[in-house]
Short mmCIF file of C-alpha atoms in Angstrom, two decimals:
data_model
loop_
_atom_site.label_atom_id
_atom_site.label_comp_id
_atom_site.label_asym_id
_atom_site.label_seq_id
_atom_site.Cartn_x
_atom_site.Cartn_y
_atom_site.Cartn_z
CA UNK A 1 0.00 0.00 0.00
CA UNK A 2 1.37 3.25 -0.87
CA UNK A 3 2.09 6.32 1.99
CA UNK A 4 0.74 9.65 2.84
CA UNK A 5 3.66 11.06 1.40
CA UNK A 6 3.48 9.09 -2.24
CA UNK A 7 -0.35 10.42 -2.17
CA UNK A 8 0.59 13.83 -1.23
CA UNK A 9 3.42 14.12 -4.03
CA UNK A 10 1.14 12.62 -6.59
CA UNK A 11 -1.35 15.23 -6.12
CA UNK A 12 -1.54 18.59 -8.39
CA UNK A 13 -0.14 21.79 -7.11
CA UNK A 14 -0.79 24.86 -7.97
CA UNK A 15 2.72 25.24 -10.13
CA UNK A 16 1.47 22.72 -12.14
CA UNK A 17 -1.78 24.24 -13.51
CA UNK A 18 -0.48 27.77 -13.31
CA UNK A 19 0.42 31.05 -11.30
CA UNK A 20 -3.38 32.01 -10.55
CA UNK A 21 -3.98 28.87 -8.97
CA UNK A 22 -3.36 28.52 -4.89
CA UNK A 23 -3.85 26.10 -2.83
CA UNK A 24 -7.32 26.99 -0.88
CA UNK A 25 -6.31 27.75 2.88
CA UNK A 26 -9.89 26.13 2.96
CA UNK A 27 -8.74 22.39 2.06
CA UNK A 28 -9.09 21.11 5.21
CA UNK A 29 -13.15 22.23 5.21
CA UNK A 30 -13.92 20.58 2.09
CA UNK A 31 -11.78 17.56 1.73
CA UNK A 32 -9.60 15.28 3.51
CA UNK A 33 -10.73 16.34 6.95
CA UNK A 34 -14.85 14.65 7.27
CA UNK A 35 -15.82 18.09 7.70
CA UNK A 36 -17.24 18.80 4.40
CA UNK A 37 -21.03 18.11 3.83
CA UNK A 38 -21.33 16.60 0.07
CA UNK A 39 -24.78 14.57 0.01
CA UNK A 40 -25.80 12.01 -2.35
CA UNK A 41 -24.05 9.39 -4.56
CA UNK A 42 -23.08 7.42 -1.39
CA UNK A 43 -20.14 6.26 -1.38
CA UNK A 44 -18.56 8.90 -3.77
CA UNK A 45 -19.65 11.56 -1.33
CA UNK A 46 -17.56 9.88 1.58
CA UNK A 47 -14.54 9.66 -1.06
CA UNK A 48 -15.18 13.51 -2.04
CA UNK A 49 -15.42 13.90 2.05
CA UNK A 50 -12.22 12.99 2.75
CA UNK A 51 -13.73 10.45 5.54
CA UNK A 52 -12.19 7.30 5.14
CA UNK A 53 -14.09 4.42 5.71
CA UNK A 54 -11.74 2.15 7.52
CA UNK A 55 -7.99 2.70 9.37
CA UNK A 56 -6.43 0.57 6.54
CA UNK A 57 -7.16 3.43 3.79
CA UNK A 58 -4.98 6.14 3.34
CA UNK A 59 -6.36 9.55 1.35
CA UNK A 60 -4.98 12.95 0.63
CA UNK A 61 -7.01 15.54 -0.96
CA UNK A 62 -6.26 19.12 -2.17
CA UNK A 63 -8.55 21.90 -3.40
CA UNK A 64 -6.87 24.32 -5.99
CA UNK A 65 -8.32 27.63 -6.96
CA UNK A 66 -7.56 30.05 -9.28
CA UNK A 67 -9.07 33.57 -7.28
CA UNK A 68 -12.67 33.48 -5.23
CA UNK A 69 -14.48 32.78 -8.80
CA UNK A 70 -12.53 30.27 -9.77
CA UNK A 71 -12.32 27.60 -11.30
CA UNK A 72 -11.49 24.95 -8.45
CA UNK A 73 -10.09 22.03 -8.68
CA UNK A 74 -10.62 19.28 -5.83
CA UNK A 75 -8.70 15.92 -6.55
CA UNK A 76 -8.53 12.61 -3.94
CA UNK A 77 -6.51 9.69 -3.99
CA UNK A 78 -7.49 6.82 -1.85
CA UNK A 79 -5.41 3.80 -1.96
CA UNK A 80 -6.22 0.62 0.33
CA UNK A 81 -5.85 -3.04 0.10
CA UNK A 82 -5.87 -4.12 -3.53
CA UNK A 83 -9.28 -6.07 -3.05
CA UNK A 84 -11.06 -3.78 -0.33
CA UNK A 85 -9.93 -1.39 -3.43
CA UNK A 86 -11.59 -2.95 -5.92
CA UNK A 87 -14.85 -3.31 -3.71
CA UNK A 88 -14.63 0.50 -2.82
CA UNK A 89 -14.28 1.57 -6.21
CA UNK A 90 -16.76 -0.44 -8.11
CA UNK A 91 -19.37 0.96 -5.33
CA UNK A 92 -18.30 4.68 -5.88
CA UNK A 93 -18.31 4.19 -9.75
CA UNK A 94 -21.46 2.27 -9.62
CA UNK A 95 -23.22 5.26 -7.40
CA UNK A 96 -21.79 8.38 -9.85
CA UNK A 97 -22.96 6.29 -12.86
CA UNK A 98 -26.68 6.17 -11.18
CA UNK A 99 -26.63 9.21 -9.74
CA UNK A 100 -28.96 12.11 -10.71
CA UNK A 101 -27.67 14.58 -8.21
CA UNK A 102 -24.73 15.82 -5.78
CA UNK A 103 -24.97 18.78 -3.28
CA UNK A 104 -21.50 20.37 -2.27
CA UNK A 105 -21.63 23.08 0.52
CA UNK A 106 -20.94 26.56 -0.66
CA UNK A 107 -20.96 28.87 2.16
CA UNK A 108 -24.42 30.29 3.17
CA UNK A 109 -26.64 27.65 1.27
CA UNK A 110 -26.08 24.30 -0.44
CA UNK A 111 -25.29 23.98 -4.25
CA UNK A 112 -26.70 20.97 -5.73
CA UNK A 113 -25.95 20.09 -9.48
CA UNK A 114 -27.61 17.68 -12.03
CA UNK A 115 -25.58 15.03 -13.03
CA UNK A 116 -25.44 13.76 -16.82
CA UNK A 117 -22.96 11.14 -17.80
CA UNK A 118 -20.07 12.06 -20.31
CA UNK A 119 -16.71 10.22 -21.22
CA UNK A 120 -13.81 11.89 -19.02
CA UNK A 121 -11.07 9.33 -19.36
CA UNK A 122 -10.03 6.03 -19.43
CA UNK A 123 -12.74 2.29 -19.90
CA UNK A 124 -13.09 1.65 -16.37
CA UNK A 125 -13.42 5.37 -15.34
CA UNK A 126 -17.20 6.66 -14.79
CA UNK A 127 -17.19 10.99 -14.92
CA UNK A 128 -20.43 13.04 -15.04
CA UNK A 129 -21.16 16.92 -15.83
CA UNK A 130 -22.72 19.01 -13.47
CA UNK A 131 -24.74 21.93 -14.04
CA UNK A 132 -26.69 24.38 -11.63
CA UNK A 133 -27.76 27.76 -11.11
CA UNK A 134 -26.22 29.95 -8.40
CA UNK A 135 -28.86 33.48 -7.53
CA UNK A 136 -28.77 33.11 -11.58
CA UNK A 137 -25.69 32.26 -12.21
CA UNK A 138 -24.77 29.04 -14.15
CA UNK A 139 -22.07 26.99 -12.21
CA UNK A 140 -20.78 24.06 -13.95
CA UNK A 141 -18.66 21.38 -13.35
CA UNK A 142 -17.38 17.66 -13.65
CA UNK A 143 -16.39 14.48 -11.55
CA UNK A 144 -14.76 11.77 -12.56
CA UNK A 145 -13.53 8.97 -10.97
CA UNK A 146 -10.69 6.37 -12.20
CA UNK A 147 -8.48 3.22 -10.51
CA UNK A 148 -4.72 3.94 -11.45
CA UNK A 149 -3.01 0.49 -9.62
CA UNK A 150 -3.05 1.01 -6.18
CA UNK A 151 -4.92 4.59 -5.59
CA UNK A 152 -8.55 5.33 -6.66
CA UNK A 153 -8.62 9.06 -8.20
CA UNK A 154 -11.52 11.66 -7.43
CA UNK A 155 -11.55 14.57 -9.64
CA UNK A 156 -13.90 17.19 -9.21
CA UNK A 157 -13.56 20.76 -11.41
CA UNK A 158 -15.78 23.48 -11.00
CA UNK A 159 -16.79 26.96 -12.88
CA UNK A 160 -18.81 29.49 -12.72
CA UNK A 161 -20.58 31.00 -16.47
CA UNK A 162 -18.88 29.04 -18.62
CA UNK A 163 -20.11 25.24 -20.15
CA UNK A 164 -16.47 24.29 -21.79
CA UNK A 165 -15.26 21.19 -20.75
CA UNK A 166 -11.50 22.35 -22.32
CA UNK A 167 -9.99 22.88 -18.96
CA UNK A 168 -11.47 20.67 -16.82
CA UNK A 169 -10.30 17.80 -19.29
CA UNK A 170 -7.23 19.23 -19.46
CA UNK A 171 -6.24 19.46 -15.86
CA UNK A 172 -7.81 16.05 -15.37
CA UNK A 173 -5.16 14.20 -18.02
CA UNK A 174 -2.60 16.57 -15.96
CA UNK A 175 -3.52 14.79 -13.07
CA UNK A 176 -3.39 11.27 -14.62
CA UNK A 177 -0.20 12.22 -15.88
CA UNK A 178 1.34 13.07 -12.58
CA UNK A 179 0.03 9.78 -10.74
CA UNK A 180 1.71 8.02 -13.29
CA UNK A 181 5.14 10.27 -13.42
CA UNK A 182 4.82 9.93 -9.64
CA UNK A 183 4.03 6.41 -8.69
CA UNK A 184 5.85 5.04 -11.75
CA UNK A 185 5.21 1.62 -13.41
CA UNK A 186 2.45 0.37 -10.46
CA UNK A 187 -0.39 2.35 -12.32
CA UNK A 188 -1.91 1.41 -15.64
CA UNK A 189 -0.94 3.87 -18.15
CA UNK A 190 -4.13 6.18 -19.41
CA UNK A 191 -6.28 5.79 -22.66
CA UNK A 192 -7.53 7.49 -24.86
#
């Protein structure tokens, strides 16, 4: 099983989508702490928590944004026992292929987005768009989800007036990239 500190170096940072992204001083409240508050598409939403389900998984998380309107960019990897693995992840790809909806906490009320399916990666990934209106503004985003080896990826990318899926792919085969340039030969290599 792979450490905190593998995890942790495999993640994006902000030098590696550009100078206007930070990391969010607010990581810790919306991933990788069980503080955050995403509802529905059990189990994704525990992954997207950051609550780990049992002492034998190990998760890091980081939230990147680029200025207070964005876009953000939330990524997980999880890695476990290679069969407690597989069980995890064919539940949390199961529940975002099903699911119809996904609230995320956004300050003073809850956004929740409709989910449509869409191809964001590799065969035995699962990824969804999600679009909602914000006091009339469109927010958009997408999730996918993916099994590189060992870790289990969450990739979440949000923005707000825009419906381009051009970044959010983008920074999602940077992340790919880097678990593989990171963890070397013990993750499948990406399609596509």
């Amino acid at each position: 099983m792979l450490t905190t500190a593998q995890l942790q170096a495999a993640l994006l940072t902000p030098g590696d989508l550009g100078p206007a992204f930070a990391a969010s001083s607010s990581a810790s409240d919306t991933t990788g702490t069980g503080n955050s508050s995403v509802t529905g598409c059990e189990p994704l939403a525990s992954m997207l928590n950051g609550t780990a389900s049992t002492t034998q998984q190990v998760q890091q998380d980081v939230l990147l944004t680029a200025g207070s309107n964005g876009p953000f960019v939330q990524e997980s990897l999880l890695t476990e026992a290679p069969a407690a693995l597989t069980t995890d992840y064919a539940q949390a790809r199961a529940a975002l292929t099903s699911c119809h909806t996904l609230t995320f906490p956004t300050g003073a009320e809850p956004l929740t987005f409709t989910l449509s399916p869409i191809n964001f990666g590799g065969p035995g990934s699962a990824a969804a768009r999600m679009d909602a209106t914000y006091r009339g503004v469109q927010v958009n985003g997408y999730i996918a989800i993916d099994r590189l080896g060992p870790v289990a990826l969450t990739y979440a990318y949000f923005q707000i007036g825009s419906g381009s899926s051009q970044l959010a792919s983008a920074y999602y085969t940077q992340a790919v990239n880097k678990i593989h340039q990171v963890l070397g030969p013990t993750t499948t290599q990406p399609s596509g």
